[in-house]
Amino acid sequence: AGMVSVEMSISGAGQQFTQSGMMYSYTEEAAVVAISPREGAQSGGTVVRLALSSVDADVSGCRFGTIGPLSSRAAGGGAECASPAHEGGMVAISASVNSEVWSTSELAFEYMSSATVFAVAPASGPVSGGTVVHVMGSSLVGENVLCRFGLEVVAGEYIGGDELCTSEINSAVLPSNATGLSTMTQRSEQCMGWVEVACMSPPHAAGIVTVEVSATDGGFSTSKVEFEFQPSATVLSLQPASGPSAGVGVVKVVGEHLVSTEPLCGFGLADPSYAEVVSSVLAKCEAPAHEAGMVSVEIISSFGQALTNDQVAFAFHGDVFVSSIFPSEGYGTGGTIIEMTLSSNLPKDIACGFGSVFPVHGRPSRATIVCVSPTMTPPQGKIPVGAGYLHSVALSDPLVYDVIPTPKLETLFPAATSSLGGTTITIVASPFMDTARAFCRFGDQVNAATKAEMPYLGLGVEADFFEFSVPNATAWNNQTFDILHARPIMPVVFTCETSRNSPGFVSVEVGMKSADGTELDIAPTGHLMDFAFEAVPSISYATPSFGLSDGGSLVRIVGSHFSYAGRACGFGSVSPLPSTFVSSALIVCESPAHNEGTIKIELALDDAWETWTTDSAQFQYMEHASVFAVDPPNIVETGGNVVNLYGVGFASDMIESCTFGTVGPTPSRVVSPKLLECVSPASEPQRALLVYGSGRDSQFATYTSASVQVASTPTIEIAYPTRGPSNGGTRVAVVGSGLASLRTHEFVGSCTFGEKTSPADWLNIDELKSAEEVSVMRARALEHINS
């Protein structure tokens, strides 16, 4: 610290300076170590004494936050400054000896407000403003009170309240290094109770702001109580748009920006009702009681302020009374068409009610409404039915509806048939009203049902009763029952005839009609069973097309649209036999026994064998083939002999070959039903073989056979003479080996000359046994020929 001169260089080298004699004083830094008081009013004017770190510091000004420099004066080794006006909160206090450089300090001065805001109601309002906001707080200005919404200040109205305030002054000893002050005093005020101010919210952008109120000592409160500016709510539509004048209905309000704190619904001049906000576009309101007429529905705040002004209308109607229902009974599974007659013309938004099931929408027509009964619990008994407005919770003077047990479809036979229709289907259903008439439904086709006697299918079904009450229970079937009070319910067998239908699966149901037939049909039961309408099969051909009369042949039937169920095969007039399903184009059947002749093969179109295919395949029944004789009875070992078998029943479709002993098949040809030509195979000589005809199947082989002898093959060595006239007549001697064996087996000898043959006579020559005997026999033969 001290005084120094300040001069400026007047040469570039810094060798010469001015000689002005100006002085600059270095002083101690003026650091603020304590202040008193430490708070003041927002309006300013509080004299604040600053204790400095140095008694020699010459303070020229003070600064509160960013406001400064402010004039100051020396006071007992320190300084005094008057606080400027400032928003509530804490600000830093600093001092300066030249109003340029400011000391740094951690001390703060708090701008206090005497006003405190506890709460605001409502806590939200539309962006258009105009919401009356009630502000509850303490130390609020009694007259000319102001409210501030964010940065917008509006006038308020002091309503009053009950509040008591007290104040006290507190002193504190300052630190030892604080010069100029030894103690610090602080005034505090305590208030109990609250007062209320009413303010009207100004227009403001959507968002959340703080609401503050002006204080008695100036400025505004610093409580930071929030208020939300919400987009303006809009009512677009009501669902339903009408209801009973008695109320008791929930109305859905559809709109925009419906979010609000505890909103209410206003129906005309009626007292507002509570609104349940589901989302920003949907709220639910309970319609109050109101006289008949049109009213507008608006959303109202919990403080009675209208949040909307869209004039969406709601119509209050008089009560709905049902004078009659028809029919007055139906199944518990529902589906019955009920016509309700009203006491007056039908208003809008009316629905049917069945017990606790409401609403059930129907088809209105002037003073009637037609509804379909729903599934009801319990499935039998009496329930109240009637009509009421949509979203109502009660029906007006309901009538009684009789819920009867639902018939259950137990079984049906057959479960499939041709799409041509005409098949009688047997159906067993239980329970069933003994006094009712029945009908069947195949898909969308309804056919009348004929009730059959219980022994129809030999069914031992016991009877069950619903609300059964007679004097003599053992003779119940002889009694006359009152339909309204005693219903004999029991399983019943029906027969229904199918109509022509498209191929495919349908559901089968059974239902009941009134005994006199005057009532509407009671809806069919929900107990469904599948039924198949099959495409009509077509037979192209059968293979084989023949078989034995004692049956057993596997016949392949080729065609189209065959059923996987494997329908029965019909062979002529005999009882049908089951078939084996291979594919939609192939079925295999085993032929039954049948008399000889040609018959037709047909396929059943259902399991009951009532309908059959319109086309068929030819099939021929034949007797077994038998062999009576063979010609020739002898063959040679090299084979190739043509052997004729004589018998009966030879057919080219059955006999395909011949068998000689164990050798076969060999070529054959059916010449006629009584003649079969066979070609002998090579075989060992000097043995007998059984010959019979064989077919593609062992069952087609001939019942009997014939025997042939196998001889060695002869060899010709000499024929003499070797020439003769062309007109024939020359006797030729043939000498060879093996000829004797042919004679032994009684071969009919013949000689072949080119393509012509002639009979041969056997010579009485013993069988040759050696080469010498051969040569001698040859010589004797030549001699015999020459003689």
GROMACS .gro file of C-alpha atoms in nm, residues 60-356:
model
  297
   60SER     CA    1  -1.608   0.362  -0.276
   61GLY     CA    2  -1.914   0.146  -0.351
   62CYS     CA    3  -2.113  -0.172  -0.288
   63ARG     CA    4  -2.272  -0.430  -0.523
   64PHE     CA    5  -2.576  -0.657  -0.458
   65GLY     CA    6  -2.560  -0.941  -0.702
   66THR     CA    7  -2.514  -0.771  -1.040
   67ILE     CA    8  -2.656  -0.438  -0.929
   68GLY     CA    9  -2.383  -0.182  -0.858
   69PRO     CA   10  -2.184   0.016  -0.792
   70LEU     CA   11  -2.400   0.161  -0.518
   71SER     CA   12  -2.303   0.454  -0.303
   72SER     CA   13  -2.161   0.373   0.034
   73ARG     CA   14  -2.032   0.557   0.339
   74ALA     CA   15  -1.775   0.480   0.596
   75ALA     CA   16  -1.908   0.359   0.924
   76GLY     CA   17  -1.689   0.265   1.219
   77GLY     CA   18  -1.410   0.102   1.014
   78GLY     CA   19  -1.657  -0.051   0.775
   79ALA     CA   20  -1.915   0.070   0.523
   80GLU     CA   21  -2.289   0.112   0.491
   81CYS     CA   22  -2.495   0.055   0.170
   82ALA     CA   23  -2.871   0.071   0.101
   83SER     CA   24  -3.005  -0.247  -0.069
   84PRO     CA   25  -3.160  -0.188  -0.412
   85ALA     CA   26  -3.497  -0.338  -0.519
   86HIS     CA   27  -3.452  -0.699  -0.630
   87GLU     CA   28  -3.640  -1.020  -0.686
   88GLY     CA   29  -3.661  -1.252  -0.391
   89GLY     CA   30  -3.370  -1.482  -0.328
   90MET     CA   31  -3.003  -1.482  -0.228
   91VAL     CA   32  -2.753  -1.240  -0.386
   92ALA     CA   33  -2.378  -1.200  -0.324
   93ILE     CA   34  -2.250  -0.878  -0.162
   94SER     CA   35  -1.913  -0.734  -0.262
   95ALA     CA   36  -1.727  -0.405  -0.206
   96SER     CA   37  -1.480  -0.207  -0.416
   97VAL     CA   38  -1.227   0.070  -0.341
   98ASN     CA   39  -1.246   0.207  -0.694
   99SER     CA   40  -1.585   0.083  -0.825
  100GLU     CA   41  -1.395  -0.117  -1.086
  101VAL     CA   42  -1.239  -0.410  -0.910
  102TRP     CA   43  -1.474  -0.594  -0.673
  103SER     CA   44  -1.385  -0.811  -0.384
  104THR     CA   45  -1.484  -1.173  -0.374
  105SER     CA   46  -1.704  -1.287  -0.089
  106GLU     CA   47  -1.911  -1.588   0.008
  107LEU     CA   48  -2.152  -1.374   0.205
  108ALA     CA   49  -2.502  -1.337   0.063
  109PHE     CA   50  -2.795  -1.109   0.125
  110GLU     CA   51  -3.140  -1.264   0.108
  111TYR     CA   52  -3.429  -1.071  -0.032
  112MET     CA   53  -3.717  -1.183   0.179
  113SER     CA   54  -4.085  -1.158   0.108
  114SER     CA   55  -4.334  -1.122   0.381
  115ALA     CA   56  -4.588  -1.304   0.162
  116THR     CA   57  -4.604  -1.687   0.136
  117VAL     CA   58  -4.824  -1.890  -0.099
  118PHE     CA   59  -4.937  -2.224   0.041
  119ALA     CA   60  -5.156  -2.358  -0.243
  120VAL     CA   61  -5.366  -2.261  -0.542
  121ALA     CA   62  -5.698  -2.405  -0.654
  122PRO     CA   63  -5.758  -2.508  -0.918
  123ALA     CA   64  -5.404  -2.599  -1.008
  124SER     CA   65  -5.472  -2.582  -1.382
  125GLY     CA   66  -5.673  -2.389  -1.635
  126PRO     CA   67  -5.711  -2.334  -2.009
  127VAL     CA   68  -5.459  -2.138  -2.212
  128SER     CA   69  -5.733  -1.891  -2.295
  129GLY     CA   70  -5.726  -1.770  -1.935
  130GLY     CA   71  -6.026  -1.660  -1.737
  131THR     CA   72  -5.990  -1.925  -1.466
  132VAL     CA   73  -6.059  -1.789  -1.119
  133VAL     CA   74  -5.766  -1.913  -0.911
  134HIS     CA   75  -5.793  -1.907  -0.534
  135VAL     CA   76  -5.454  -1.843  -0.372
  136MET     CA   77  -5.411  -1.942  -0.008
  137GLY     CA   78  -5.113  -1.798   0.177
  138SER     CA   79  -4.977  -1.574   0.450
  139SER     CA   80  -4.890  -1.199   0.476
  140LEU     CA   81  -5.071  -1.123   0.152
  141VAL     CA   82  -5.151  -0.760   0.071
  142GLY     CA   83  -5.498  -0.662   0.180
  143GLU     CA   84  -5.558  -0.397  -0.086
  144ASN     CA   85  -5.431  -0.364  -0.441
  145VAL     CA   86  -5.305  -0.721  -0.426
  146LEU     CA   87  -5.134  -0.851  -0.739
  147CYS     CA   88  -5.091  -1.204  -0.868
  148ARG     CA   89  -4.811  -1.310  -1.097
  149PHE     CA   90  -4.850  -1.612  -1.333
  150GLY     CA   91  -4.500  -1.669  -1.458
  151LEU     CA   92  -4.412  -1.323  -1.589
  152GLU     CA   93  -4.770  -1.205  -1.629
  153VAL     CA   94  -4.903  -0.984  -1.346
  154VAL     CA   95  -5.278  -0.948  -1.296
  155ALA     CA   96  -5.487  -0.780  -1.032
  156GLY     CA   97  -5.626  -0.988  -0.752
  157GLU     CA   98  -5.903  -0.961  -0.499
  158TYR     CA   99  -5.835  -0.999  -0.131
  159ILE     CA  100  -6.095  -1.229   0.017
  160GLY     CA  101  -5.962  -1.250   0.370
  161GLY     CA  102  -5.891  -1.513   0.627
  162ASP     CA  103  -5.763  -1.561   0.979
  163GLU     CA  104  -5.394  -1.483   1.038
  164LEU     CA  105  -5.178  -1.368   1.335
  165CYS     CA  106  -4.818  -1.248   1.284
  166THR     CA  107  -4.539  -1.174   1.543
  167SER     CA  108  -4.181  -1.043   1.495
  168GLU     CA  109  -3.853  -1.055   1.693
  169ILE     CA  110  -3.493  -0.922   1.663
  170ASN     CA  111  -3.200  -1.165   1.699
  171SER     CA  112  -2.831  -1.057   1.761
  172ALA     CA  113  -2.509  -1.244   1.683
  173VAL     CA  114  -2.136  -1.174   1.764
  174LEU     CA  115  -1.921  -1.117   1.453
  175PRO     CA  116  -1.579  -1.281   1.387
  176SER     CA  117  -1.265  -1.122   1.539
  177ASN     CA  118  -1.132  -1.018   1.198
  178ALA     CA  119  -1.451  -0.824   1.119
  179THR     CA  120  -1.356  -0.459   1.160
  180GLY     CA  121  -1.618  -0.194   1.205
  181LEU     CA  122  -1.883  -0.430   1.351
  182SER     CA  123  -1.887  -0.630   1.667
  183THR     CA  124  -2.244  -0.765   1.653
  184MET     CA  125  -2.507  -0.841   1.387
  185THR     CA  126  -2.885  -0.809   1.435
  186GLN     CA  127  -3.166  -0.983   1.237
  187ARG     CA  128  -3.540  -0.926   1.247
  188SER     CA  129  -3.771  -1.227   1.188
  189GLU     CA  130  -4.149  -1.250   1.158
  190GLN     CA  131  -4.370  -1.551   1.232
  191CYS     CA  132  -4.732  -1.577   1.110
  192MET     CA  133  -5.000  -1.832   1.190
  193GLY     CA  134  -5.317  -1.891   0.989
  194TRP     CA  135  -5.387  -1.805   0.628
  195VAL     CA  136  -5.563  -1.560   0.402
  196GLU     CA  137  -5.713  -1.603   0.056
  197VAL     CA  138  -5.675  -1.400  -0.262
  198ALA     CA  139  -5.871  -1.461  -0.584
  199CYS     CA  140  -5.695  -1.403  -0.916
  200MET     CA  141  -5.810  -1.458  -1.275
  201SER     CA  142  -5.555  -1.639  -1.488
  202PRO     CA  143  -5.438  -1.445  -1.794
  203PRO     CA  144  -5.403  -1.596  -2.145
  204HIS     CA  145  -5.082  -1.790  -2.157
  205ALA     CA  146  -4.906  -2.052  -2.364
  206ALA     CA  147  -4.950  -2.413  -2.256
  207GLY     CA  148  -4.713  -2.512  -1.979
  208ILE     CA  149  -4.642  -2.488  -1.608
  209VAL     CA  150  -4.568  -2.155  -1.435
  210THR     CA  151  -4.534  -2.042  -1.072
  211VAL     CA  152  -4.799  -1.832  -0.903
  212GLU     CA  153  -4.676  -1.558  -0.668
  213VAL     CA  154  -4.866  -1.284  -0.481
  214SER     CA  155  -4.752  -0.932  -0.387
  215ALA     CA  156  -4.631  -0.885  -0.030
  216THR     CA  157  -4.717  -0.617   0.224
  217ASP     CA  158  -4.354  -0.497   0.226
  218GLY     CA  159  -4.325  -0.491  -0.152
  219GLY     CA  160  -4.222  -0.745  -0.411
  220PHE     CA  161  -4.378  -1.086  -0.461
  221SER     CA  162  -4.373  -1.409  -0.271
  222THR     CA  163  -4.110  -1.668  -0.359
  223SER     CA  164  -4.306  -1.987  -0.282
  224LYS     CA  165  -4.296  -2.128  -0.640
  225VAL     CA  166  -4.639  -2.292  -0.624
  226GLU     CA  167  -4.715  -2.428  -0.972
  227PHE     CA  168  -5.013  -2.367  -1.202
  228GLU     CA  169  -5.061  -2.548  -1.535
  229PHE     CA  170  -5.197  -2.381  -1.845
  230GLN     CA  171  -5.368  -2.654  -2.046
  231PRO     CA  172  -5.491  -2.653  -2.406
  232SER     CA  173  -5.860  -2.566  -2.422
  233ALA     CA  174  -6.084  -2.870  -2.379
  234THR     CA  175  -6.333  -2.952  -2.655
  235VAL     CA  176  -6.634  -3.185  -2.655
  236LEU     CA  177  -6.683  -3.349  -2.996
  237SER     CA  178  -6.946  -3.620  -2.944
  238LEU     CA  179  -7.140  -3.822  -2.689
  239GLN     CA  180  -7.194  -4.198  -2.676
  240PRO     CA  181  -7.483  -4.254  -2.637
  241ALA     CA  182  -7.642  -3.928  -2.739
  242SER     CA  183  -7.962  -4.001  -2.548
  243GLY     CA  184  -8.083  -4.175  -2.235
  244PRO     CA  185  -8.367  -4.217  -1.991
  245SER     CA  186  -8.490  -3.922  -1.793
  246ALA     CA  187  -8.427  -4.124  -1.477
  247GLY     CA  188  -8.055  -4.110  -1.546
  248VAL     CA  189  -7.860  -4.420  -1.431
  249GLY     CA  190  -7.656  -4.437  -1.749
  250VAL     CA  191  -7.289  -4.388  -1.836
  251VAL     CA  192  -7.218  -4.140  -2.116
  252LYS     CA  193  -6.883  -4.143  -2.294
  253VAL     CA  194  -6.763  -3.791  -2.374
  254VAL     CA  195  -6.529  -3.785  -2.674
  255GLY     CA  196  -6.324  -3.473  -2.728
  256GLU     CA  197  -5.978  -3.318  -2.705
  257HIS     CA  198  -5.763  -3.202  -2.415
  258LEU     CA  199  -6.005  -3.338  -2.156
  259VAL     CA  200  -5.732  -3.375  -1.892
  260SER     CA  201  -5.825  -3.176  -1.582
  261THR     CA  202  -5.813  -3.209  -1.205
  262GLU     CA  203  -6.136  -3.365  -1.078
  263PRO     CA  204  -6.357  -3.241  -1.363
  264LEU     CA  205  -6.735  -3.256  -1.364
  265CYS     CA  206  -6.992  -3.310  -1.637
  266GLY     CA  207  -7.272  -3.062  -1.676
  267PHE     CA  208  -7.601  -3.182  -1.827
  268GLY     CA  209  -7.801  -2.866  -1.887
  269LEU     CA  210  -7.919  -2.713  -1.559
  270ALA     CA  211  -7.890  -3.037  -1.362
  271ASP     CA  212  -7.634  -3.064  -1.086
  272PRO     CA  213  -7.292  -3.151  -1.231
  273SER     CA  214  -7.190  -3.516  -1.202
  274TYR     CA  215  -6.848  -3.665  -1.148
  275ALA     CA  216  -6.640  -3.726  -1.462
  276GLU     CA  217  -6.386  -4.006  -1.489
  277VAL     CA  218  -6.107  -3.898  -1.723
  278VAL     CA  219  -5.986  -4.204  -1.917
  279SER     CA  220  -5.751  -4.016  -2.148
  280SER     CA  221  -5.712  -3.674  -2.304
  281VAL     CA  222  -5.978  -3.770  -2.560
  282LEU     CA  223  -6.224  -3.970  -2.348
  283ALA     CA  224  -6.412  -3.910  -2.025
  284LYS     CA  225  -6.700  -4.102  -1.868
  285CYS     CA  226  -6.990  -3.926  -1.702
  286GLU     CA  227  -7.297  -4.056  -1.524
  287ALA     CA  228  -7.608  -3.897  -1.662
  288PRO     CA  229  -7.818  -3.741  -1.386
  289ALA     CA  230  -8.195  -3.749  -1.362
  290HIS     CA  231  -8.347  -3.485  -1.589
  291GLU     CA  232  -8.680  -3.407  -1.742
  292ALA     CA  233  -8.729  -3.518  -2.104
  293GLY     CA  234  -8.573  -3.284  -2.356
  294MET     CA  235  -8.246  -3.175  -2.519
  295VAL     CA  236  -7.959  -3.035  -2.311
  296SER     CA  237  -7.597  -2.949  -2.380
  297VAL     CA  238  -7.316  -3.140  -2.213
  298GLU     CA  239  -7.004  -2.952  -2.103
  299ILE     CA  240  -6.694  -3.028  -1.898
  300ILE     CA  241  -6.681  -2.823  -1.578
  301SER     CA  242  -6.396  -2.775  -1.333
  302SER     CA  243  -6.434  -2.884  -0.975
  303PHE     CA  244  -6.483  -2.515  -0.888
  304GLY     CA  245  -6.782  -2.485  -1.118
  305GLN     CA  246  -6.605  -2.314  -1.406
  306ALA     CA  247  -6.704  -2.427  -1.757
  307LEU     CA  248  -6.402  -2.568  -1.937
  308THR     CA  249  -6.588  -2.620  -2.267
  309ASN     CA  250  -6.861  -2.441  -2.456
  310ASP     CA  251  -6.930  -2.666  -2.754
  311GLN     CA  252  -7.307  -2.710  -2.712
  312VAL     CA  253  -7.302  -3.086  -2.786
  313ALA     CA  254  -7.660  -3.206  -2.729
  314PHE     CA  255  -7.786  -3.497  -2.521
  315ALA     CA  256  -8.150  -3.610  -2.535
  316PHE     CA  257  -8.338  -3.726  -2.225
  317HIS     CA  258  -8.626  -3.965  -2.309
  318GLY     CA  259  -8.907  -4.108  -2.104
  319ASP     CA  260  -8.880  -4.460  -1.958
  320VAL     CA  261  -8.913  -4.767  -2.184
  321PHE     CA  262  -9.180  -5.028  -2.096
  322VAL     CA  263  -9.213  -5.368  -2.265
  323SER     CA  264  -9.573  -5.488  -2.288
  324SER     CA  265  -9.506  -5.837  -2.432
  325ILE     CA  266  -9.234  -6.071  -2.560
  326PHE     CA  267  -9.261  -6.345  -2.820
  327PRO     CA  268  -9.167  -6.625  -2.784
  328SER     CA  269  -9.146  -6.635  -2.407
  329GLU     CA  270  -8.905  -6.929  -2.392
  330GLY     CA  271  -8.578  -7.037  -2.548
  331TYR     CA  272  -8.254  -7.228  -2.505
  332GLY     CA  273  -7.998  -7.132  -2.242
  333THR     CA  274  -7.730  -7.137  -2.512
  334GLY     CA  275  -7.905  -6.845  -2.677
  335GLY     CA  276  -7.982  -6.781  -3.043
  336THR     CA  277  -8.359  -6.747  -3.005
  337ILE     CA  278  -8.513  -6.456  -3.197
  338ILE     CA  279  -8.722  -6.255  -2.948
  339GLU     CA  280  -8.966  -5.982  -3.048
  340MET     CA  281  -9.044  -5.727  -2.777
  341THR     CA  282  -9.343  -5.496  -2.806
  342LEU     CA  283  -9.305  -5.154  -2.642
  343SER     CA  284  -9.574  -4.942  -2.482
  344SER     CA  285  -9.484  -4.645  -2.705
  345ASN     CA  286  -9.293  -4.568  -3.021
  346LEU     CA  287  -8.934  -4.682  -3.007
  347PRO     CA  288  -8.683  -4.408  -2.914
  348LYS     CA  289  -8.321  -4.421  -3.018
  349ASP     CA  290  -8.041  -4.603  -2.837
  350ILE     CA  291  -8.263  -4.888  -2.711
  351ALA     CA  292  -8.129  -5.238  -2.645
  352CYS     CA  293  -8.265  -5.563  -2.506
  353GLY     CA  294  -8.170  -5.708  -2.170
  354PHE     CA  295  -8.171  -6.075  -2.063
  355GLY     CA  296  -8.115  -6.112  -1.690
  356SER     CA  297  -7.772  -5.966  -1.617
   0.00000   0.00000   0.00000
